[in-house]
Amino acid sequence: MNIENDASGISHALTLAAQGMFITTPNPRVGCVIVKNGQVIGEGYTQPAGQAHAEVQALKDAASRGHDAHEATVYVTLEPCSHFGRTPPCADALINAGVSRVVAAIADPNPLVAGQGLAKLKASGIDVTCGVLEDEAREMNVGFFSRMQRGRPWVRMKVAASLDGRTALHNGQSQWITSEAARADGHWWRARACAILTGSGTVNQDDPQMTVRGIDTPRQPLKIIVDSKLQISPKAKILEGSVLIVAAKPDQEKETILRNCGAEVIYLPNAHGKVDLSALMAELGKRQINELHVEGGFKLNGALIETGCVDELLVYLAPTLLGDAQGMFNLPALNTLEGRRDLQFHEIKQIGVDLRILARFV
């Protein structure tokens, strides 16, 4: 494969980074390409936490092909790390390999790196360029950047609704409003998240598994349940696997039962006896959750939006009308349009017969 310029080098590295979409958490998804005389001699992407980063993978790949990386150009989607974590610094590996140039798409927001990797490379006489396809590289790791810069995950709220914005009948029936293709696509979004959040109402009403199905992924996201009064049944399907239950009012008997089911229970009350959702986001940041996928009912959805916890909406609209039924969000009525919450359409795509809209709060 020929690499004609820096943009094509980073573009190829981004396709490699995407191959680590479901496996790298809590680390960022990073791709790396090593080029010599315009030809790719090695490539790689970040492996699961504790294993090789993209740069080391690419160097190993070059060696396995019988190539020497000396005087080569390296294209990487994130600044090479400069510190010892679970693995040694990637900057050192590139220096030791004798590469002549490193092109990074974007600087690492991790305070332990934050330009130090690039500085280390420059100090060793390596030509360094940073800022090629920067927006695309940030998108690849939108959750990692959120956690590093804001101390909380990137929160994506998924909603499946009719064209008139209804998510369920008043009796709770909602399966299925959208098509099988849309539901399958939703599992891809679940798979890329570090955790899936829902509420006790959804658990009690639908008894969902909240797992990734139909996607080849080596891990299941952590399941998080907002359950202020610990009201979910110990027989709920969602309790299979790793589960975090967030409550507001202590109940030792119920807590013990849920812990015996394998769940972790924590308390984050607000002044109104509900779960403090903002405190929950900070807690998830501390737990290294990069991307949080929300699949809740209209009450939890509204509360999350009201507290400013949601970054973007992932809405699947089916070409059908349900009339008087449950809406997407339980939000207070407005007296003037000045109180509306504005979003920007980030992506609109047809999935099967349904429309998928990705919209971000501004």
Tab-separated table of C-alpha atoms in Angstrom:
chain	number	residue	atom	x	y	z
A	1	MET	CA	0.000	0.000	0.000
A	2	ASN	CA	1.279	3.455	-0.948
A	3	ILE	CA	1.115	6.376	1.490
A	4	GLU	CA	1.191	9.590	-0.539
A	5	ASN	CA	1.053	12.222	2.191
A	6	ASP	CA	0.483	12.809	5.901
A	7	ALA	CA	-3.301	12.833	5.546
A	8	SER	CA	-3.366	9.447	3.833
A	9	GLY	CA	-0.996	8.049	6.462
A	10	ILE	CA	-3.183	9.195	9.356
A	11	SER	CA	-6.345	8.133	7.507
A	12	HIS	CA	-4.989	4.589	7.228
A	13	ALA	CA	-3.966	4.670	10.885
A	14	LEU	CA	-7.532	5.672	11.809
A	15	THR	CA	-8.928	2.621	10.005
A	16	LEU	CA	-6.586	0.517	12.121
A	17	ALA	CA	-7.658	2.301	15.310
A	18	ALA	CA	-11.266	1.413	14.505
A	19	GLN	CA	-10.329	-2.272	14.701
A	20	GLY	CA	-9.754	-1.732	18.423
A	21	MET	CA	-13.204	-0.167	18.885
A	22	PHE	CA	-14.453	-2.777	21.369
A	23	ILE	CA	-11.260	-3.875	23.124
A	24	THR	CA	-9.025	-1.045	24.326
A	25	THR	CA	-11.029	0.472	27.201
A	26	PRO	CA	-10.032	2.237	29.395
A	27	ASN	CA	-7.187	3.053	27.019
A	28	PRO	CA	-7.825	5.071	23.841
A	29	ARG	CA	-8.257	3.431	20.449
A	30	VAL	CA	-5.028	4.113	18.566
A	31	GLY	CA	-3.745	3.035	15.167
A	32	CYS	CA	-0.179	3.235	13.875
A	33	VAL	CA	1.412	2.893	10.428
A	34	ILE	CA	5.142	2.738	9.698
A	35	VAL	CA	6.142	3.910	6.229
A	36	LYS	CA	9.440	3.715	4.389
A	37	ASN	CA	9.960	4.984	0.834
A	38	GLY	CA	6.226	5.496	0.544
A	39	GLN	CA	5.427	1.884	1.392
A	40	VAL	CA	3.772	0.527	4.525
A	41	ILE	CA	6.221	-1.759	6.296
A	42	GLY	CA	4.352	-2.208	9.556
A	43	GLU	CA	0.973	-1.449	11.134
A	44	GLY	CA	-0.927	-2.105	14.324
A	45	TYR	CA	-3.574	-0.956	16.766
A	46	THR	CA	-3.839	-0.852	20.545
A	47	GLN	CA	-4.552	-4.186	22.204
A	48	PRO	CA	-6.559	-4.746	25.432
A	49	ALA	CA	-5.318	-2.928	28.543
A	50	GLY	CA	-1.974	-4.260	29.712
A	51	GLN	CA	-0.991	-5.448	26.248
A	52	ALA	CA	0.927	-3.718	23.467
A	53	HIS	CA	0.009	-0.237	22.268
A	54	ALA	CA	-0.350	0.566	18.575
A	55	GLU	CA	3.240	1.748	18.078
A	56	VAL	CA	4.738	-1.407	19.573
A	57	GLN	CA	2.361	-3.566	17.537
A	58	ALA	CA	3.420	-1.765	14.353
A	59	LEU	CA	7.122	-2.175	15.153
A	60	LYS	CA	6.577	-5.889	15.783
A	61	ASP	CA	4.670	-6.169	12.521
A	62	ALA	CA	7.501	-4.487	10.604
A	63	ALA	CA	10.054	-6.840	12.152
A	64	SER	CA	7.916	-9.881	11.333
A	65	ARG	CA	7.883	-8.747	7.680
A	66	GLY	CA	11.652	-8.448	7.710
A	67	HIS	CA	11.718	-4.644	7.677
A	68	ASP	CA	13.914	-2.270	9.666
A	69	ALA	CA	12.104	0.819	10.972
A	70	HIS	CA	15.339	2.871	10.995
A	71	GLU	CA	14.746	6.218	9.211
A	72	ALA	CA	11.060	5.391	8.698
A	73	THR	CA	8.078	7.709	9.135
A	74	VAL	CA	5.485	6.780	11.741
A	75	TYR	CA	1.835	7.821	11.508
A	76	VAL	CA	-0.105	7.490	14.755
A	77	THR	CA	-3.600	8.669	15.670
A	78	LEU	CA	-2.635	9.855	19.170
A	79	GLU	CA	0.558	11.268	20.623
A	80	PRO	CA	2.877	8.430	21.727
A	81	CYS	CA	2.856	7.988	25.491
A	82	SER	CA	5.917	9.035	27.484
A	83	HIS	CA	5.227	7.404	30.853
A	84	PHE	CA	5.297	3.970	32.411
A	85	GLY	CA	1.772	2.662	32.944
A	86	ARG	CA	0.762	-0.934	32.362
A	87	THR	CA	3.308	-0.866	29.507
A	88	PRO	CA	6.595	1.003	28.846
A	89	PRO	CA	6.578	4.363	26.994
A	90	CYS	CA	5.852	4.121	23.274
A	91	ALA	CA	7.990	7.200	22.659
A	92	ASP	CA	11.011	5.244	23.898
A	93	ALA	CA	10.190	2.338	21.579
A	94	LEU	CA	10.120	4.666	18.563
A	95	ILE	CA	13.350	6.359	19.609
A	96	ASN	CA	15.082	3.017	20.063
A	97	ALA	CA	13.835	1.887	16.652
A	98	GLY	CA	15.599	4.858	15.037
A	99	VAL	CA	12.610	6.317	13.197
A	100	SER	CA	13.242	9.685	11.575
A	101	ARG	CA	9.771	11.236	11.654
A	102	VAL	CA	6.563	10.906	13.675
A	103	VAL	CA	3.224	12.341	12.552
A	104	ALA	CA	0.558	12.370	15.288
A	105	ALA	CA	-3.055	13.225	14.601
A	106	ILE	CA	-3.657	14.838	17.989
A	107	ALA	CA	-1.932	15.451	21.330
A	108	ASP	CA	-2.785	13.123	24.203
A	109	PRO	CA	-5.158	14.793	26.729
A	110	ASN	CA	-3.852	12.560	29.525
A	111	PRO	CA	-2.012	14.861	31.988
A	112	LEU	CA	0.672	12.171	32.275
A	113	VAL	CA	1.466	12.730	28.593
A	114	ALA	CA	0.051	16.083	27.359
A	115	GLY	CA	2.835	16.944	24.914
A	116	GLN	CA	5.630	15.215	26.798
A	117	GLY	CA	5.698	12.340	24.316
A	118	LEU	CA	6.177	14.683	21.378
A	119	ALA	CA	8.785	16.677	23.300
A	120	LYS	CA	10.694	13.510	24.066
A	121	LEU	CA	10.740	12.551	20.397
A	122	LYS	CA	11.921	16.038	19.367
A	123	ALA	CA	14.671	15.966	21.994
A	124	SER	CA	15.954	12.780	20.397
A	125	GLY	CA	16.252	14.456	17.014
A	126	ILE	CA	13.067	13.036	15.501
A	127	ASP	CA	11.056	15.313	13.196
A	128	VAL	CA	7.595	15.691	14.735
A	129	THR	CA	4.308	16.885	13.237
A	130	CYS	CA	1.011	17.026	15.147
A	131	GLY	CA	-2.511	18.025	14.112
A	132	VAL	CA	-3.270	15.979	10.987
A	133	LEU	CA	-6.967	14.929	10.794
A	134	GLU	CA	-7.283	16.103	14.384
A	135	ASP	CA	-11.094	16.192	14.419
A	136	GLU	CA	-11.380	12.619	13.150
A	137	ALA	CA	-8.872	11.447	15.737
A	138	ARG	CA	-10.788	13.138	18.552
A	139	GLU	CA	-14.006	11.490	17.368
A	140	MET	CA	-12.342	8.089	17.549
A	141	ASN	CA	-11.758	8.648	21.263
A	142	VAL	CA	-14.490	11.094	22.213
A	143	GLY	CA	-14.994	9.295	25.533
A	144	PHE	CA	-11.323	9.203	26.441
A	145	PHE	CA	-11.009	12.935	25.782
A	146	SER	CA	-14.125	13.567	27.872
A	147	ARG	CA	-12.787	11.607	30.818
A	148	MET	CA	-9.350	13.207	30.679
A	149	GLN	CA	-10.573	16.769	30.194
A	150	ARG	CA	-13.842	16.785	32.175
A	151	GLY	CA	-13.403	13.914	34.624
A	152	ARG	CA	-16.572	12.224	33.368
A	153	PRO	CA	-17.561	9.922	30.509
A	154	TRP	CA	-19.068	10.908	27.197
A	155	VAL	CA	-22.772	10.154	27.602
A	156	ARG	CA	-24.741	8.885	24.623
A	157	MET	CA	-28.485	8.391	25.128
A	158	LYS	CA	-30.188	5.880	22.832
A	159	VAL	CA	-33.896	6.193	22.112
A	160	ALA	CA	-36.100	4.140	19.767
A	161	ALA	CA	-39.283	5.964	18.819
A	162	SER	CA	-42.067	6.345	16.323
A	163	LEU	CA	-42.028	9.248	13.897
A	164	ASP	CA	-44.251	11.185	16.300
A	165	GLY	CA	-41.692	10.705	19.091
A	166	ARG	CA	-43.397	7.946	21.068
A	167	THR	CA	-41.349	5.243	22.766
A	168	ALA	CA	-44.029	3.003	24.294
A	169	LEU	CA	-47.760	2.693	24.733
A	170	HIS	CA	-49.243	3.847	28.020
A	171	ASN	CA	-49.440	0.207	29.134
A	172	GLY	CA	-45.666	-0.051	28.664
A	173	GLN	CA	-45.672	-2.082	25.451
A	174	SER	CA	-42.707	-1.100	23.290
A	175	GLN	CA	-41.352	-4.229	21.609
A	176	TRP	CA	-40.745	-3.574	18.883
A	177	ILE	CA	-41.186	-0.068	17.490
A	178	THR	CA	-38.081	-0.063	15.319
A	179	SER	CA	-36.846	-2.714	12.895
A	180	GLU	CA	-34.487	-5.612	13.462
A	181	ALA	CA	-31.804	-3.723	11.508
A	182	ALA	CA	-32.041	-0.752	13.878
A	183	ARG	CA	-31.910	-3.006	16.923
A	184	ALA	CA	-28.815	-4.746	15.561
A	185	ASP	CA	-27.199	-1.373	14.924
A	186	GLY	CA	-27.967	-0.395	18.511
A	187	HIS	CA	-25.958	-3.370	19.729
A	188	TRP	CA	-22.900	-2.000	17.884
A	189	TRP	CA	-23.244	1.213	19.899
A	190	ARG	CA	-23.617	-0.811	23.085
A	191	ALA	CA	-20.466	-2.755	22.256
A	192	ARG	CA	-18.292	0.355	21.884
A	193	ALA	CA	-19.383	1.714	25.268
A	194	CYS	CA	-17.613	0.981	28.531
A	195	ALA	CA	-20.906	0.817	30.414
A	196	ILE	CA	-24.669	0.718	29.808
A	197	LEU	CA	-26.951	2.722	32.096
A	198	THR	CA	-30.641	2.106	32.719
A	199	GLY	CA	-33.171	2.698	35.487
A	200	SER	CA	-35.130	0.482	37.842
A	201	GLY	CA	-38.353	1.345	35.990
A	202	THR	CA	-37.039	-0.153	32.753
A	203	VAL	CA	-35.718	-3.198	34.600
A	204	ASN	CA	-39.030	-3.841	36.358
A	205	GLN	CA	-41.110	-3.176	33.237
A	206	ASP	CA	-39.105	-5.012	30.549
A	207	ASP	CA	-36.659	-7.284	32.456
A	208	PRO	CA	-33.925	-6.578	29.857
A	209	GLN	CA	-30.542	-8.306	29.677
A	210	MET	CA	-28.739	-5.109	28.577
A	211	THR	CA	-25.986	-7.164	26.960
A	212	VAL	CA	-24.267	-6.937	23.585
A	213	ARG	CA	-25.630	-9.587	21.235
A	214	GLY	CA	-24.858	-10.356	17.606
A	215	ILE	CA	-21.554	-8.449	17.764
A	216	ASP	CA	-18.156	-10.144	17.893
A	217	THR	CA	-16.780	-8.559	21.056
A	218	PRO	CA	-14.490	-10.048	23.727
A	219	ARG	CA	-16.140	-8.126	26.573
A	220	GLN	CA	-19.511	-7.042	27.854
A	221	PRO	CA	-19.927	-3.454	29.093
A	222	LEU	CA	-20.525	-2.865	32.780
A	223	LYS	CA	-24.263	-2.609	33.502
A	224	ILE	CA	-25.345	0.272	35.720
A	225	ILE	CA	-28.798	0.602	37.265
A	226	VAL	CA	-30.137	3.794	38.802
A	227	ASP	CA	-32.362	2.404	41.556
A	228	SER	CA	-32.957	5.000	44.271
A	229	LYS	CA	-34.834	2.672	46.647
A	230	LEU	CA	-33.330	-0.687	45.598
A	231	GLN	CA	-36.589	-1.809	44.060
A	232	ILE	CA	-35.400	-4.207	41.360
A	233	SER	CA	-36.007	-7.917	41.719
A	234	PRO	CA	-33.056	-10.152	42.640
A	235	LYS	CA	-34.278	-12.397	39.801
A	236	ALA	CA	-33.863	-9.689	37.148
A	237	LYS	CA	-31.953	-10.841	34.064
A	238	ILE	CA	-29.778	-7.744	34.146
A	239	LEU	CA	-28.048	-8.974	37.312
A	240	GLU	CA	-26.134	-11.586	35.311
A	241	GLY	CA	-22.583	-10.323	34.754
A	242	SER	CA	-20.902	-7.175	36.070
A	243	VAL	CA	-23.484	-4.846	37.584
A	244	LEU	CA	-23.293	-1.593	39.535
A	245	ILE	CA	-26.454	-0.466	41.328
A	246	VAL	CA	-26.628	3.190	42.319
A	247	ALA	CA	-29.092	4.005	45.078
A	248	ALA	CA	-30.054	6.951	47.255
A	249	LYS	CA	-31.754	5.438	50.293
A	250	PRO	CA	-29.890	2.703	52.212
A	251	ASP	CA	-31.741	-0.556	52.779
A	252	GLN	CA	-29.417	-3.107	54.353
A	253	GLU	CA	-31.685	-6.093	53.723
A	254	LYS	CA	-32.217	-5.353	50.025
A	255	GLU	CA	-28.555	-4.391	49.605
A	256	THR	CA	-27.416	-7.721	51.034
A	257	ILE	CA	-29.721	-9.641	48.705
A	258	LEU	CA	-28.451	-7.745	45.652
A	259	ARG	CA	-24.819	-8.126	46.712
A	260	ASN	CA	-25.405	-11.861	47.072
A	261	CYS	CA	-26.515	-11.793	43.434
A	262	GLY	CA	-23.064	-10.424	42.538
A	263	ALA	CA	-23.966	-6.770	42.177
A	264	GLU	CA	-22.035	-3.844	43.641
A	265	VAL	CA	-24.197	-1.297	45.447
A	266	ILE	CA	-23.210	2.322	46.079
A	267	TYR	CA	-25.145	5.308	47.438
A	268	LEU	CA	-25.093	8.748	45.821
A	269	PRO	CA	-28.115	10.648	47.189
A	270	ASN	CA	-29.113	14.159	46.269
A	271	ALA	CA	-31.129	16.571	48.413
A	272	HIS	CA	-34.417	15.158	47.098
A	273	GLY	CA	-33.860	11.514	47.950
A	274	LYS	CA	-32.968	10.588	44.383
A	275	VAL	CA	-29.649	9.529	42.887
A	276	ASP	CA	-27.297	12.464	42.308
A	277	LEU	CA	-26.736	11.970	38.590
A	278	SER	CA	-23.926	14.520	38.315
A	279	ALA	CA	-22.081	12.797	41.172
A	280	LEU	CA	-22.629	9.498	39.369
A	281	MET	CA	-20.924	10.839	36.237
A	282	ALA	CA	-17.923	11.931	38.331
A	283	GLU	CA	-17.834	8.513	39.976
A	284	LEU	CA	-17.844	6.786	36.600
A	285	GLY	CA	-14.993	9.015	35.483
A	286	LYS	CA	-12.980	7.841	38.480
A	287	ARG	CA	-13.793	4.277	37.466
A	288	GLN	CA	-12.250	4.917	34.034
A	289	ILE	CA	-15.501	4.787	32.095
A	290	ASN	CA	-14.901	6.543	28.780
A	291	GLU	CA	-18.227	6.128	27.001
A	292	LEU	CA	-21.564	5.629	28.748
A	293	HIS	CA	-24.492	4.285	26.747
A	294	VAL	CA	-27.917	5.130	28.218
A	295	GLU	CA	-31.013	3.028	27.532
A	296	GLY	CA	-33.605	4.171	30.048
A	297	GLY	CA	-37.217	5.206	30.273
A	298	PHE	CA	-38.566	8.690	29.667
A	299	LYS	CA	-38.282	9.676	33.345
A	300	LEU	CA	-34.589	8.799	33.689
A	301	ASN	CA	-33.900	10.254	30.244
A	302	GLY	CA	-35.468	13.547	31.265
A	303	ALA	CA	-33.614	13.668	34.576
A	304	LEU	CA	-30.266	13.075	32.867
A	305	ILE	CA	-30.917	15.829	30.343
A	306	GLU	CA	-32.183	18.212	33.048
A	307	THR	CA	-28.935	17.800	35.013
A	308	GLY	CA	-26.750	18.352	31.944
A	309	CYS	CA	-25.355	14.837	31.948
A	310	VAL	CA	-26.096	13.961	28.305
A	311	ASP	CA	-23.714	14.813	25.470
A	312	GLU	CA	-25.545	13.343	22.510
A	313	LEU	CA	-28.736	11.579	21.500
A	314	LEU	CA	-28.761	8.422	19.403
A	315	VAL	CA	-32.331	8.348	18.115
A	316	TYR	CA	-33.872	5.666	15.909
A	317	LEU	CA	-37.098	6.866	14.308
A	318	ALA	CA	-39.469	4.292	12.842
A	319	PRO	CA	-41.802	5.238	9.965
A	320	THR	CA	-44.895	4.721	12.069
A	321	LEU	CA	-47.236	6.750	14.297
A	322	LEU	CA	-48.347	5.718	17.784
A	323	GLY	CA	-50.504	8.673	18.763
A	324	ASP	CA	-51.150	9.280	22.458
A	325	ALA	CA	-48.344	7.298	24.109
A	326	GLN	CA	-45.172	7.706	26.189
A	327	GLY	CA	-42.652	10.252	24.926
A	328	MET	CA	-38.880	10.198	24.744
A	329	PHE	CA	-38.113	12.474	27.681
A	330	ASN	CA	-39.917	13.657	30.768
A	331	LEU	CA	-39.003	17.349	30.638
A	332	PRO	CA	-40.826	20.316	32.196
A	333	ALA	CA	-43.112	22.448	30.075
A	334	LEU	CA	-41.678	25.713	28.759
A	335	ASN	CA	-43.329	29.119	28.891
A	336	THR	CA	-41.033	30.599	26.265
A	337	LEU	CA	-38.891	29.193	23.468
A	338	GLU	CA	-35.820	30.738	25.087
A	339	GLY	CA	-35.769	27.793	27.490
A	340	ARG	CA	-35.426	25.172	24.786
A	341	ARG	CA	-32.404	22.886	24.626
A	342	ASP	CA	-30.639	23.150	21.282
A	343	LEU	CA	-28.774	20.362	19.560
A	344	GLN	CA	-26.764	20.008	16.373
A	345	PHE	CA	-27.275	17.152	13.959
A	346	HIS	CA	-23.995	15.259	13.873
A	347	GLU	CA	-25.040	12.410	11.596
A	348	ILE	CA	-28.239	11.251	9.922
A	349	LYS	CA	-28.398	7.816	8.301
A	350	GLN	CA	-31.057	5.355	7.232
A	351	ILE	CA	-30.774	1.963	8.939
A	352	GLY	CA	-33.111	-0.517	7.272
A	353	VAL	CA	-36.497	1.212	7.177
A	354	ASP	CA	-35.668	3.431	10.144
A	355	LEU	CA	-33.809	6.720	10.462
A	356	ARG	CA	-30.821	7.004	12.810
A	357	ILE	CA	-30.083	10.499	14.087
A	358	LEU	CA	-27.028	11.404	16.110
A	359	ALA	CA	-27.549	14.850	17.635
A	360	ARG	CA	-25.297	16.671	20.090
A	361	PHE	CA	-26.224	19.206	22.726
A	362	VAL	CA	-24.699	22.625	22.135
